[in-house]
PDB file of C-alpha atoms in Angstrom:
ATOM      1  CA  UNK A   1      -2.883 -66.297 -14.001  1.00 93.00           C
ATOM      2  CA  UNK A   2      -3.678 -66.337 -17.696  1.00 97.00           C
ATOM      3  CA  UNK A   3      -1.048 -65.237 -20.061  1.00 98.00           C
ATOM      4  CA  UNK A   4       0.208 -65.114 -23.579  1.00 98.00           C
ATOM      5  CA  UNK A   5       3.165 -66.304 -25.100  1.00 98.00           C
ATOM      6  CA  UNK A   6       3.825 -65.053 -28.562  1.00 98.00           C
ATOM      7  CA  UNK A   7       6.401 -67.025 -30.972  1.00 96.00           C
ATOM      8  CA  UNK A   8       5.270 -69.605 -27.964  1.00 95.00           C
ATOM      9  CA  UNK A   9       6.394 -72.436 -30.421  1.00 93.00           C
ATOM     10  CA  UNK A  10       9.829 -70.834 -30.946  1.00 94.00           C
ATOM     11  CA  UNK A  11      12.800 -71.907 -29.279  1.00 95.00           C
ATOM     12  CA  UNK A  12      12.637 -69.635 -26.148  1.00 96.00           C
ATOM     13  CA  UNK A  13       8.341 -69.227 -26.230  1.00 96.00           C
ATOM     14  CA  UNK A  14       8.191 -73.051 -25.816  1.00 96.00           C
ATOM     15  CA  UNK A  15      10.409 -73.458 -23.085  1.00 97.00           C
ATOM     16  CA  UNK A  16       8.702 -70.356 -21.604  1.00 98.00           C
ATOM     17  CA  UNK A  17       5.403 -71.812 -22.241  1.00 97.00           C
ATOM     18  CA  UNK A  18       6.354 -75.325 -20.917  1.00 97.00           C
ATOM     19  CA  UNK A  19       7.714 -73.869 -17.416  1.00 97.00           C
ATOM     20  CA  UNK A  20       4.755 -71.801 -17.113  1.00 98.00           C
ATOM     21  CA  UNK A  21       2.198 -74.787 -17.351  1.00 97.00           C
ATOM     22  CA  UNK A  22       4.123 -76.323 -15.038  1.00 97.00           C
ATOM     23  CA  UNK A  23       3.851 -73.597 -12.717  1.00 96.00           C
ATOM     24  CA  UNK A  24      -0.203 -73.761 -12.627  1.00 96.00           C
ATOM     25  CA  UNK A  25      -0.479 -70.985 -15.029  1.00 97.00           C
ATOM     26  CA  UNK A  26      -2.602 -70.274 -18.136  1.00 97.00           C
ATOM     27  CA  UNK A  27      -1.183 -70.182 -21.301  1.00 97.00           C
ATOM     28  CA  UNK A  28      -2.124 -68.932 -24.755  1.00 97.00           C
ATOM     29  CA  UNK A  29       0.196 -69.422 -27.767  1.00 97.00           C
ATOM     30  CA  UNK A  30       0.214 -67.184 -30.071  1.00 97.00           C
ATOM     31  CA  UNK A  31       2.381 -68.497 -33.301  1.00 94.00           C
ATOM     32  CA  UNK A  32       2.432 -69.126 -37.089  1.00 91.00           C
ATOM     33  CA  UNK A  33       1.742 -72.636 -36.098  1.00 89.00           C
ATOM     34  CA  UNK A  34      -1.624 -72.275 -34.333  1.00 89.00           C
ATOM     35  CA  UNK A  35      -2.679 -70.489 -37.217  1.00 93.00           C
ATOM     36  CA  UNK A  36      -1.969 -66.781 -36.123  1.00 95.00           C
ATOM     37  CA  UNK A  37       0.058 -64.411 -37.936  1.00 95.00           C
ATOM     38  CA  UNK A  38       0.908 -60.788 -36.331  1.00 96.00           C
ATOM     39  CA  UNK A  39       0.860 -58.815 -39.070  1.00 96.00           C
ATOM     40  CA  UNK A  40      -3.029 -59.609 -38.779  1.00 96.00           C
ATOM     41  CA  UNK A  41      -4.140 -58.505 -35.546  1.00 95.00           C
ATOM     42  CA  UNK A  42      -7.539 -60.074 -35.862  1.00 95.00           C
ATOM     43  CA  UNK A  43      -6.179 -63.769 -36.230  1.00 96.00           C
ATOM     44  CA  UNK A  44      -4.456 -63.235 -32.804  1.00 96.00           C
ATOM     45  CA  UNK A  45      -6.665 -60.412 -30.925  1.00 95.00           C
ATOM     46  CA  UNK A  46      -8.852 -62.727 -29.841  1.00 95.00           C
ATOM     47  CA  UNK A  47      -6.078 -64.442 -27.599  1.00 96.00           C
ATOM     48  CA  UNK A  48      -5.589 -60.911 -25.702  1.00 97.00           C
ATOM     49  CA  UNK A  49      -8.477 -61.075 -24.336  1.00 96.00           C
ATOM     50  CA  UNK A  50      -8.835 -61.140 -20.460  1.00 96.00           C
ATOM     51  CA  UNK A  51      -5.122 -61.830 -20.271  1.00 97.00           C
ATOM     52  CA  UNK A  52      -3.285 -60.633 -17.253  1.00 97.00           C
ATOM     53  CA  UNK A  53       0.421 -60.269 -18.886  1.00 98.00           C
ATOM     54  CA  UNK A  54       1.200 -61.129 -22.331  1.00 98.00           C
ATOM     55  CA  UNK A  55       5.272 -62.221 -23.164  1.00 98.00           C
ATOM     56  CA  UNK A  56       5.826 -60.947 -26.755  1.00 98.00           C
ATOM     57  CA  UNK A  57       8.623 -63.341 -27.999  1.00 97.00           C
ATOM     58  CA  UNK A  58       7.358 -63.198 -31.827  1.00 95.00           C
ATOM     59  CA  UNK A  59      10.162 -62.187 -34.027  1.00 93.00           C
ATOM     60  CA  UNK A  60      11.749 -62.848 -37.763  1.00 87.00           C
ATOM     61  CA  UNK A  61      15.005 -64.538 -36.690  1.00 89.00           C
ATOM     62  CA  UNK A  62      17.178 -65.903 -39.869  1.00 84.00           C
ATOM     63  CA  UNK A  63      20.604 -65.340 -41.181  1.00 81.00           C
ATOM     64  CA  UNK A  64      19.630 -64.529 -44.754  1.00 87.00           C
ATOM     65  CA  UNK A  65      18.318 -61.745 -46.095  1.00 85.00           C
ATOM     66  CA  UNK A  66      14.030 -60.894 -45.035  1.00 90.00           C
ATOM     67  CA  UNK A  67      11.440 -59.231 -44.147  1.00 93.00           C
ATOM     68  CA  UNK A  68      12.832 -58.272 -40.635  1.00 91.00           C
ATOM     69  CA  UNK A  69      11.105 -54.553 -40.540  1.00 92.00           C
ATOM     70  CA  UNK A  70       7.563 -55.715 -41.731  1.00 94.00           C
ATOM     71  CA  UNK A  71       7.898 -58.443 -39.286  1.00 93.00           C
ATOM     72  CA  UNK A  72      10.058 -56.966 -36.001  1.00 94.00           C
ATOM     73  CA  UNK A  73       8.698 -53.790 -36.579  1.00 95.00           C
ATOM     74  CA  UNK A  74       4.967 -53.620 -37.893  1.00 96.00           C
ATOM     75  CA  UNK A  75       3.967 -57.364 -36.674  1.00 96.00           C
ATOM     76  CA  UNK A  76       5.373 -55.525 -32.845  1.00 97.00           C
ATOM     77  CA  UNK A  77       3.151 -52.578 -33.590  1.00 97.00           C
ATOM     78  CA  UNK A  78       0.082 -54.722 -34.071  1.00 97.00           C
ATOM     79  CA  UNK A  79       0.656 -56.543 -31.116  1.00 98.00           C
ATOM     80  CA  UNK A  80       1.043 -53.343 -28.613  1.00 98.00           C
ATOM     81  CA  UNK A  81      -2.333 -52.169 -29.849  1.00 97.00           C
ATOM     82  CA  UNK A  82      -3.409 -55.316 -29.235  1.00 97.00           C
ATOM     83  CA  UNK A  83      -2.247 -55.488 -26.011  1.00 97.00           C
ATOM     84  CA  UNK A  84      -3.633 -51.670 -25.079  1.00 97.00           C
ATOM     85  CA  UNK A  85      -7.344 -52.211 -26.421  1.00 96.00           C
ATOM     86  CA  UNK A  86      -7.211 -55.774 -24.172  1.00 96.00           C
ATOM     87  CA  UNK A  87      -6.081 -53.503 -21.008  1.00 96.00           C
ATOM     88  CA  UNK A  88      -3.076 -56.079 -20.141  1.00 97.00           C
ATOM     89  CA  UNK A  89      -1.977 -55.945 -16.506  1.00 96.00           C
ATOM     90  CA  UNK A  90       2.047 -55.843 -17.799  1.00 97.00           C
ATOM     91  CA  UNK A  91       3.586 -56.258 -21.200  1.00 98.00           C
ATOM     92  CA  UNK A  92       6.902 -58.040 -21.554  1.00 98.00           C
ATOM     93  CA  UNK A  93       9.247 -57.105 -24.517  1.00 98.00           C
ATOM     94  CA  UNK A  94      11.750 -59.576 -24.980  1.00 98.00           C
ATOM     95  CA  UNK A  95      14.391 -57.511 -27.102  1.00 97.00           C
ATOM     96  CA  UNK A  96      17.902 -58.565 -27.410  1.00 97.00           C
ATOM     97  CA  UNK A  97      20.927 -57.765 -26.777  1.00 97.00           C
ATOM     98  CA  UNK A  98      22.343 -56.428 -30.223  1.00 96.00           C
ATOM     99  CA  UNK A  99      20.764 -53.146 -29.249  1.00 97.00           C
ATOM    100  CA  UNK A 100      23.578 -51.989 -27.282  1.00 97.00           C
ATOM    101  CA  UNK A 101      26.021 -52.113 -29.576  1.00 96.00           C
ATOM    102  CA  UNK A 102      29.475 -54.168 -29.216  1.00 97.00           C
ATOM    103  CA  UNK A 103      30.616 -53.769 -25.409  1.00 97.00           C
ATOM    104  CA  UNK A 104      34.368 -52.934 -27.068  1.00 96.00           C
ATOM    105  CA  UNK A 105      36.663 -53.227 -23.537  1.00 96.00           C
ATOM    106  CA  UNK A 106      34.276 -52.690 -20.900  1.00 97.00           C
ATOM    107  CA  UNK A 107      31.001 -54.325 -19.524  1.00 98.00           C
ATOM    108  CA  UNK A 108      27.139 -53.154 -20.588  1.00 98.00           C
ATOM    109  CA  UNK A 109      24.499 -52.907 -18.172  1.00 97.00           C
ATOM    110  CA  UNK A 110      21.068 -51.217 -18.832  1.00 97.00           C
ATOM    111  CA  UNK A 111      22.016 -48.038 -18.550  1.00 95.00           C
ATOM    112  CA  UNK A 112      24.315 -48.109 -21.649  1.00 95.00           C
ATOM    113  CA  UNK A 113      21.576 -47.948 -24.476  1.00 92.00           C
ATOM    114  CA  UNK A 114      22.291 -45.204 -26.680  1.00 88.00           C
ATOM    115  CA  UNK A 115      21.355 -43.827 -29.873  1.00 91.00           C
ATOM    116  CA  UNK A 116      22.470 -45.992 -32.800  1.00 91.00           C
ATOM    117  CA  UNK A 117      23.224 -45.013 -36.533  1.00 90.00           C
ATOM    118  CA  UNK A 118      24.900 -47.777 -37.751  1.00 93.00           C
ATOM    119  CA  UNK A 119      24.067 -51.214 -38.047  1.00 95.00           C
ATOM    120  CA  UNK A 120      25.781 -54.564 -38.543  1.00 93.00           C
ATOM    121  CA  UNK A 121      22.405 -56.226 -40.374  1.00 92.00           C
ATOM    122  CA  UNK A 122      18.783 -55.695 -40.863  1.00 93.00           C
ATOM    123  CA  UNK A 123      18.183 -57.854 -37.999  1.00 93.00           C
ATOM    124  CA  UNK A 124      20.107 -55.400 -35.640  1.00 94.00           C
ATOM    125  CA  UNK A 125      18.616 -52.111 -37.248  1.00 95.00           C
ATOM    126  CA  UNK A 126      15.209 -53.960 -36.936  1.00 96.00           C
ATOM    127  CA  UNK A 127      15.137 -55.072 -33.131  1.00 96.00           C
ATOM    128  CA  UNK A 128      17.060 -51.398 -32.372  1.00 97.00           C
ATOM    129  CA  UNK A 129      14.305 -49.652 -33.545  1.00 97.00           C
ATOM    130  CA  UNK A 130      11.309 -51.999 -32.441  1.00 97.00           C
ATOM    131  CA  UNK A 131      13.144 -50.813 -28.836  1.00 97.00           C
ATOM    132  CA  UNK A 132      12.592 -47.401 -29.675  1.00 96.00           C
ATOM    133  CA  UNK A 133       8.397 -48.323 -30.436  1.00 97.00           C
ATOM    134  CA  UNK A 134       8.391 -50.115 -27.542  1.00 97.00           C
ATOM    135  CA  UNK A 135       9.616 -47.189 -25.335  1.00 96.00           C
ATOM    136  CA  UNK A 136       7.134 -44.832 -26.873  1.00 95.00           C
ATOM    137  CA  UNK A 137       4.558 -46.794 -25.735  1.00 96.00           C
ATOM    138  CA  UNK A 138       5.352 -46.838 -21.929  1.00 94.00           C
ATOM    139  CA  UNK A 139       3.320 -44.382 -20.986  1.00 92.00           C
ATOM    140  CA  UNK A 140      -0.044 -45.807 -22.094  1.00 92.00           C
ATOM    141  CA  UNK A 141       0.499 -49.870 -21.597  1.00 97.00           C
ATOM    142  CA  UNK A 142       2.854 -51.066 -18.629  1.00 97.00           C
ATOM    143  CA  UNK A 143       5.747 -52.726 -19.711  1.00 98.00           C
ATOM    144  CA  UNK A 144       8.981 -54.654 -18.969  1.00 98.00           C
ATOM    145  CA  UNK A 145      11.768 -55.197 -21.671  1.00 98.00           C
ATOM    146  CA  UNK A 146      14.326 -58.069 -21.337  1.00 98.00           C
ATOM    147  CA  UNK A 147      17.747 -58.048 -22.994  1.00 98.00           C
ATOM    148  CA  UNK A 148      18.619 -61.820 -23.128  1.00 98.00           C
ATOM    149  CA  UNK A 149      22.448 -62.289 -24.812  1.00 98.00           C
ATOM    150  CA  UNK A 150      23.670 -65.516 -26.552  1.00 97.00           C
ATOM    151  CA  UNK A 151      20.848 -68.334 -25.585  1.00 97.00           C
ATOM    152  CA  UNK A 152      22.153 -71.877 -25.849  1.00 97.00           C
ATOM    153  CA  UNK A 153      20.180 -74.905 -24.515  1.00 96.00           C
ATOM    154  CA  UNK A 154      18.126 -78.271 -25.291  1.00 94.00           C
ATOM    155  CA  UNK A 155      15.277 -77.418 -28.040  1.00 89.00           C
ATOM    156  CA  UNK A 156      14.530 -77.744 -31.796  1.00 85.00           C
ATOM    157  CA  UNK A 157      17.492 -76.507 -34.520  1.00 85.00           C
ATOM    158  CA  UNK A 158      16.060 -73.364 -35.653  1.00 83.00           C
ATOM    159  CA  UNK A 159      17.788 -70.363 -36.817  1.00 81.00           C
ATOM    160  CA  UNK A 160      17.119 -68.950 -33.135  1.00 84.00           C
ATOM    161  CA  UNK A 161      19.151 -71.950 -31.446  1.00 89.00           C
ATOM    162  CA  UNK A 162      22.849 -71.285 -33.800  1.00 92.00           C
ATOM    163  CA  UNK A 163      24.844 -71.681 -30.938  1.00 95.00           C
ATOM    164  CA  UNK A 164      23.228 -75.867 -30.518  1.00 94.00           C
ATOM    165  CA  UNK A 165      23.794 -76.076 -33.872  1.00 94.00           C
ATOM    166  CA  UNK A 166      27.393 -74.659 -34.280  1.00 95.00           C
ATOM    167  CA  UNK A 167      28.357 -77.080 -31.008  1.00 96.00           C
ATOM    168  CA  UNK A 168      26.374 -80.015 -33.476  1.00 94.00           C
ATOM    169  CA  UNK A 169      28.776 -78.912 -36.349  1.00 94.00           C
ATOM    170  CA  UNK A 170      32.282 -78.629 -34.164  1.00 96.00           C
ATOM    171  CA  UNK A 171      31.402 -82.343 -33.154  1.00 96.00           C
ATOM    172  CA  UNK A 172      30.825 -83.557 -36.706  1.00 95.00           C
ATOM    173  CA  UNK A 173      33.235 -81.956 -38.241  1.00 95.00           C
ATOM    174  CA  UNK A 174      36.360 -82.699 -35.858  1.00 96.00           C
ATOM    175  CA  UNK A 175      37.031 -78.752 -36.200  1.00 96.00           C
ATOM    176  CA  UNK A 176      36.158 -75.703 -34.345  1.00 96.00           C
ATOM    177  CA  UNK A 177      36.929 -72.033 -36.406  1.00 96.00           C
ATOM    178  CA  UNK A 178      36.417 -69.213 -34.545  1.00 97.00           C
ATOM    179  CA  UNK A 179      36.561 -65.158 -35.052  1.00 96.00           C
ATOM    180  CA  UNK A 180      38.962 -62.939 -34.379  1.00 96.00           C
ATOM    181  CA  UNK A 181      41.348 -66.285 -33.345  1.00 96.00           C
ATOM    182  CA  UNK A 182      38.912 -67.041 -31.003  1.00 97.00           C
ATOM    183  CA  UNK A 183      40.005 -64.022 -28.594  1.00 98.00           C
ATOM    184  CA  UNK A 184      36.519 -62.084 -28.598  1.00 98.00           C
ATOM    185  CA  UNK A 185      33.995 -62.763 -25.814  1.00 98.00           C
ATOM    186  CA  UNK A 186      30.690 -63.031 -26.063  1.00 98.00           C
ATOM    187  CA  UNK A 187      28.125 -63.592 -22.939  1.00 98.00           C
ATOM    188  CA  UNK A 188      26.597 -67.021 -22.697  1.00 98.00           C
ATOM    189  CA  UNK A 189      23.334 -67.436 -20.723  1.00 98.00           C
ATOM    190  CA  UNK A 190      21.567 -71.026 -20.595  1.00 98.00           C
ATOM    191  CA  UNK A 191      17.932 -71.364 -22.130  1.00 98.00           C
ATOM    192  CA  UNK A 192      16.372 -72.331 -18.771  1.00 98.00           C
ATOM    193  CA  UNK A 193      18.036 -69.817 -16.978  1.00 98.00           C
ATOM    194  CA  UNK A 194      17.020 -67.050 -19.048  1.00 98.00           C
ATOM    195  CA  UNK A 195      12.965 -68.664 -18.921  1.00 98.00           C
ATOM    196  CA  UNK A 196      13.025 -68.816 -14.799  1.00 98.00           C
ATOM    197  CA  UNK A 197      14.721 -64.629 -15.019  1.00 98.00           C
ATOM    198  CA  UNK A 198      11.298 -63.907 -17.512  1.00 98.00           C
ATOM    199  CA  UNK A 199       9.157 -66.180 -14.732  1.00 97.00           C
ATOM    200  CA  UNK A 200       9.952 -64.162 -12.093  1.00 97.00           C
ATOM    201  CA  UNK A 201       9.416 -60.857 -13.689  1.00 96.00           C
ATOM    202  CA  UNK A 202       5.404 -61.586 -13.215  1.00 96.00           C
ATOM    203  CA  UNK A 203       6.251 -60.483  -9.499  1.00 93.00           C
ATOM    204  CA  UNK A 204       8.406 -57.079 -10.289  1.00 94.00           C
ATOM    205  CA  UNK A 205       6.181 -53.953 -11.252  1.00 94.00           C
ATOM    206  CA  UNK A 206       5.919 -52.884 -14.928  1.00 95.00           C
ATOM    207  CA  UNK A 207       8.999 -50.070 -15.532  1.00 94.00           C
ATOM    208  CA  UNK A 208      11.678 -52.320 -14.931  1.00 95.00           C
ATOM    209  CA  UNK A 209      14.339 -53.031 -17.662  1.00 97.00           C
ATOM    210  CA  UNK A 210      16.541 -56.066 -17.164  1.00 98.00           C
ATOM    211  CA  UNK A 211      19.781 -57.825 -18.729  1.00 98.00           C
ATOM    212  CA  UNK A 212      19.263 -61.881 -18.454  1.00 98.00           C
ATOM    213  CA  UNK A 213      22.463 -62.784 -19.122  1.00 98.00           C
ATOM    214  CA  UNK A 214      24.887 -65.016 -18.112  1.00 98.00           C
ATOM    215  CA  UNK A 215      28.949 -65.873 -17.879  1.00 98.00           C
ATOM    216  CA  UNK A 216      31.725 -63.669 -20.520  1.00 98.00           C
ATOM    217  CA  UNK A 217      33.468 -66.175 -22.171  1.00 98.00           C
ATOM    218  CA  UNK A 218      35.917 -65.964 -25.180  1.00 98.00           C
ATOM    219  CA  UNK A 219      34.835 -67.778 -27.653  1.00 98.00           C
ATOM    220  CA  UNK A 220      38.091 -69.996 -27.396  1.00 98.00           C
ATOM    221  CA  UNK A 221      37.347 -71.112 -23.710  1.00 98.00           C
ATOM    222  CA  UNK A 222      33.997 -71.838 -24.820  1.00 98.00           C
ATOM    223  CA  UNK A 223      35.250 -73.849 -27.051  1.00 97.00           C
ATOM    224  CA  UNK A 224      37.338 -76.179 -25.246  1.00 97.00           C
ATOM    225  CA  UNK A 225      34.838 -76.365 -22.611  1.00 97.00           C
ATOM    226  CA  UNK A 226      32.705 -77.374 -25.092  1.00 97.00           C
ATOM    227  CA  UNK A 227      34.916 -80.211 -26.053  1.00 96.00           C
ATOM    228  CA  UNK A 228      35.086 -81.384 -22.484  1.00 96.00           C
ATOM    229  CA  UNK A 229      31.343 -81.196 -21.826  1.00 96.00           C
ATOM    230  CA  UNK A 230      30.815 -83.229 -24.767  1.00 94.00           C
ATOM    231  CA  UNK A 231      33.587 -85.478 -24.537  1.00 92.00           C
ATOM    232  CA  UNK A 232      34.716 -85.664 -27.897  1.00 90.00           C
ATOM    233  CA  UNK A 233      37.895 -84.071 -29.275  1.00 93.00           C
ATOM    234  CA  UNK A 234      38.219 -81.457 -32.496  1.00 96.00           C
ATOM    235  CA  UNK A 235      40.364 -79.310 -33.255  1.00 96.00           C
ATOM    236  CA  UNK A 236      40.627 -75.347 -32.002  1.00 97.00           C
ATOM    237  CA  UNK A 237      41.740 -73.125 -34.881  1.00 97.00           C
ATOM    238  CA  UNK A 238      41.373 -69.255 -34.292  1.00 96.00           C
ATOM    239  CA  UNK A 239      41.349 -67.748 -37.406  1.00 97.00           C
ATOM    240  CA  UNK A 240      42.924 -63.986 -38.874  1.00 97.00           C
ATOM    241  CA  UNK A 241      39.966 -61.660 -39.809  1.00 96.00           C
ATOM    242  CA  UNK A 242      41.197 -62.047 -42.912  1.00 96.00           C
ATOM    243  CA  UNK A 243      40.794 -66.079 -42.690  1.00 97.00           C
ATOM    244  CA  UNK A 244      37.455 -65.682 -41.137  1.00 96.00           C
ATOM    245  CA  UNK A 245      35.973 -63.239 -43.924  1.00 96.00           C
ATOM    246  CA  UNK A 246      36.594 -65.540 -46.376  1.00 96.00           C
ATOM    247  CA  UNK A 247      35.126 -68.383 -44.459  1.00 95.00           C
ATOM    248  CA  UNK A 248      32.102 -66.956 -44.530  1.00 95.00           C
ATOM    249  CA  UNK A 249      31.778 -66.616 -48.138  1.00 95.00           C
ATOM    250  CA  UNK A 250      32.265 -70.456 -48.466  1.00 94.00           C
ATOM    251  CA  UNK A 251      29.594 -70.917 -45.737  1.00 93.00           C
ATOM    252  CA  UNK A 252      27.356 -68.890 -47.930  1.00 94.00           C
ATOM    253  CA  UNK A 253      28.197 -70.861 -50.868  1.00 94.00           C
ATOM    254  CA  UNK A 254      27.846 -74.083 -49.515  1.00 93.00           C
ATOM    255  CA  UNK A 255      24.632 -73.641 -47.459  1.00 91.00           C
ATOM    256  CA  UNK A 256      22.546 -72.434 -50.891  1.00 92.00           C
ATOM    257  CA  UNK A 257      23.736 -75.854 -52.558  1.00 93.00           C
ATOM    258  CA  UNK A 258      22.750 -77.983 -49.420  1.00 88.00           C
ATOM    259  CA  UNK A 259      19.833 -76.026 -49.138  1.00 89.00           C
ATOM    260  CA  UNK A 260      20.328 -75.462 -45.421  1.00 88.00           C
ATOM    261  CA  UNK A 261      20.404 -72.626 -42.890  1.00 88.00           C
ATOM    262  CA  UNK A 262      24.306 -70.454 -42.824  1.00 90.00           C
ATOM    263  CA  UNK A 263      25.326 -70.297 -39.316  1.00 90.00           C
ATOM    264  CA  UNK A 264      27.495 -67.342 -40.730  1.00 90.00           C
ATOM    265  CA  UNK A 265      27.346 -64.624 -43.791  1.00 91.00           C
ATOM    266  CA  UNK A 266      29.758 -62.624 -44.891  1.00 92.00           C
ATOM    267  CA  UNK A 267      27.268 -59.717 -44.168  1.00 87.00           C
ATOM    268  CA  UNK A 268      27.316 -60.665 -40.368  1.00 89.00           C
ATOM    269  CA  UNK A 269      31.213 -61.201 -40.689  1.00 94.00           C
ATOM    270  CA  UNK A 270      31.943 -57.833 -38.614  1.00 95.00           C
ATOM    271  CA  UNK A 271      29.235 -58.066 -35.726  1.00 95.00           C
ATOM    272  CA  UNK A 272      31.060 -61.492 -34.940  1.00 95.00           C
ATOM    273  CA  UNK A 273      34.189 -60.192 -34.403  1.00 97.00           C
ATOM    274  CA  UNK A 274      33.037 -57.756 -32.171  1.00 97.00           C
ATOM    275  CA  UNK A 275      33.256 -58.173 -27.988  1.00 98.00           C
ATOM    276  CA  UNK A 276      29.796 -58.533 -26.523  1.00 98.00           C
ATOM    277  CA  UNK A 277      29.895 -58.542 -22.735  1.00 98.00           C
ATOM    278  CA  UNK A 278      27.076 -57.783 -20.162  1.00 98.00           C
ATOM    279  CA  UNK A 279      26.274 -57.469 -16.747  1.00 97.00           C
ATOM    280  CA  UNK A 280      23.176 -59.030 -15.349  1.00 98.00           C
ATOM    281  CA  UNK A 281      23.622 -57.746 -11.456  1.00 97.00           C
ATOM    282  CA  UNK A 282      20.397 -55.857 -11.966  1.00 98.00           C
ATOM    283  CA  UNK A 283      18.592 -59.552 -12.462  1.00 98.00           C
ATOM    284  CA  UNK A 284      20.757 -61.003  -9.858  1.00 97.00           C
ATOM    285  CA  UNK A 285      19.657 -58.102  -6.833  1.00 97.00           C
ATOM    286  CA  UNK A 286      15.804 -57.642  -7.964  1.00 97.00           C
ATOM    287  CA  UNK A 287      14.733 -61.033  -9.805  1.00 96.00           C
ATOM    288  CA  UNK A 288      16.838 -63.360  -7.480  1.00 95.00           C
ATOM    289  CA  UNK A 289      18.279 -64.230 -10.808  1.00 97.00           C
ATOM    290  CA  UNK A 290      20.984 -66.852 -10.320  1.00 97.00           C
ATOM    291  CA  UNK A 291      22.413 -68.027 -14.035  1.00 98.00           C
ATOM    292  CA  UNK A 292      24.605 -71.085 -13.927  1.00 97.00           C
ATOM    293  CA  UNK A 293      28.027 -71.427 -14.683  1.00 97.00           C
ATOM    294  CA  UNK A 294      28.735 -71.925 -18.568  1.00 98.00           C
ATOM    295  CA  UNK A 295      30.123 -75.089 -18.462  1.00 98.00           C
ATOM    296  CA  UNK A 296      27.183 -76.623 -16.149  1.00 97.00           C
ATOM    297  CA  UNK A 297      24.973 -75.269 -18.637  1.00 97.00           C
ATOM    298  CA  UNK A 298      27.391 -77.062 -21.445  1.00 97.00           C
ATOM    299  CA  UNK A 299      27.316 -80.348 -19.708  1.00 95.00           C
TER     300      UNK A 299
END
C-alpha cells in the first residue's frame, strides 16, 4: 500500500513511518526536512499522488509563543485539498486530545467533544479549531481522526516528546515537582502503542473517530513509578498552585538564558493543573487496541 506520512520526521511520524516499512508498506515523508513545507502545497502535492491513505501528523508543536494558526490551521487546509484533488482512499487526522477540554471528575470518550470558547493556549485554540475544518470536510474526502493523550516513548528530545524530557530532568536533577501536589491525573499512552492503534486503522472504514490512549495515572504515581523503572532515586515534592505558578515563571526565566526549550510557562500553568482522563474502549473493541500497562511502558 503506498502512503504518506506528514511531520514523518517528527517524533510520532517517524516511529509511524519506521513500523510501516517494516510492515511491507510504502512510505512517503512529507516534512520540513525533505524539503517540503505545508503552507506550500506545491512543494508537497506531488507526494499525494497515487497514494492510497495519507496520515497527516504535521503540526507546530512548541511551548513558546508561534505561529500555531498559520501552521495548525492553514498548513491543515492545504493539505485536505491536497488530499481531495489526489482522490485519497482514507485520510487520517491525528488531532489531540486537548480538544475535549479537562475531563474534571469523570472519564472522556469520543462522544464528549463539545463546543469550546475558552482556551488554555494558542496551541489548544489552534488544534480545537483545525478539528472543526477537519469535520467540515467529511463529506467530500473520507476520513478518520485520532485523539492520542500524553505520548511518552524512545525518540529524539523535541518539544513533542516533554514527557522523555521531564523524566531526563527528574533524574538529573534528584527532584521531581509536580502540579496541583501531584494529585491530578493525566492519561499516559506509550509511543509504540499509540503507532500499532494508527496501523490498524488502515483496516477500519473511513467515519470512525477513535481515542488511543492509554492508563490514568496521577501524576504522583507516575512519578514514583518512574523512579522505580529507572532505578534511580529523587525526590517527590507536590507543590501548592500557588508554588507551582511561580515555578513556572523561573522555568521561563531560566530557559531564555540557557537558550533551551521550557518544559513549562506560566501561560500553560492552568491547563496543567487540570485532570485529563480518557477512555480508549472504543480502540480496544474495534482496533484490537491493547495499550500496555504504564509502568511496562516506563521500564
Amino acid at each position: 500500500m503506498t502512503l504518506v506520512v506528514t511531520g514523518g520526521t517528527g517524533f510520532i511520524g517517524s516511529a509511524l513511518t519506521r513500523r510501516l516499512k517494516e510492515a511491507g508498506h510504502s512510505v512517503r515523508i512529507v516534512s520540513r526536512s525533505q524539503g517540503h513545507n505545508i503552507l506550500n502545497p506545491d512543494s508537497f502535492r506531488k507526494e499525494f499522488e497515487g497514494a492510497e491513505v495519507i496520515f497527516h501528523l504535521a503540526a507546530l508543536v512548541q511551548s513558546r509563543p508561534g505561529p500555531f494558526e498559520e501552521v495548525n490551521l492553514s498548513g491543515l487546509r492545504n493539505v485536505l485539498e491536497a488530499a481531495a484533488e489526489a482522490k485519497v482512499r482514507k485520510f487520517v487526522y491525528v488531532s489531540s486530545f486537548t480538544v475535549f477540554g479537562p475531563s474534571g471528575d469523570g472519564i472522556h470518550n469520543e462522544e464528549d467533544l463539545g463546543d469550546r470558547t475558552s482556551f488554555f493556549h494558542d496551541y489548544d485554540r489552534s488544534k480545537y479549531l483545525g478539528l472543526q475544518l477537519v469535520e467540515g470536510w467529511r463529506s467530500g474526502l473520507p476520513t478518520n481522526i485520532v485523539f492520542p493523550t500524553v505520548v511518552f516513548g524512545p525518540g529524539e528530545l523535541t518539544e513533542g516528546n516533554i514527557m522523555v524530557r521531564l523524566f531526563q530532568r527528574w533524574f538529573s536533577t534528584r527532584i521531581a515537582t509536580l502540579p496541583a501536589r501531584g494529585l491530578v491525573e493525566w492519561n499516559f499512552v506509550y509511543l509504540d502503542d499509540l503507532v500499532t492503534g494508527l496501523i490498524n486503522l488502515l483496516e477500519r472504514p473511513a467515519g470512525e473517530d477513535f481515542i488511543l490512549g492509554g492508563e490514568d495515572a496521577s501524576l504522583r504515581s507516575v512519578a514514583e513509578q518512574v523512579r522505580k523503572a529507572g532505578g534511580k532515586r529523587f525526590f517527590v515534592v507536590g507543590l501548592p498552585d500557588w508554588a507551582f505558578r511561580a515555578s513556572c515563571h523561573l522555568e521561563d526565566w531560566s530557559s531564555r538564558l540557557l537558550g533551551e526549550a521550557p518544559l513549562v510557562l506560566p501561560d500553560t500553568a492552568d491547563f496543567l493543573l487540570e485532570n485529563w482522563c480518557f477512555n480508549s474502549s472504543k480502540a480496544h473493541e474495534l482496533l484490537k487496541y491493547r495499550p500496555r500497562p504504564l509502568f511496562e511502558g516506563l521500564e
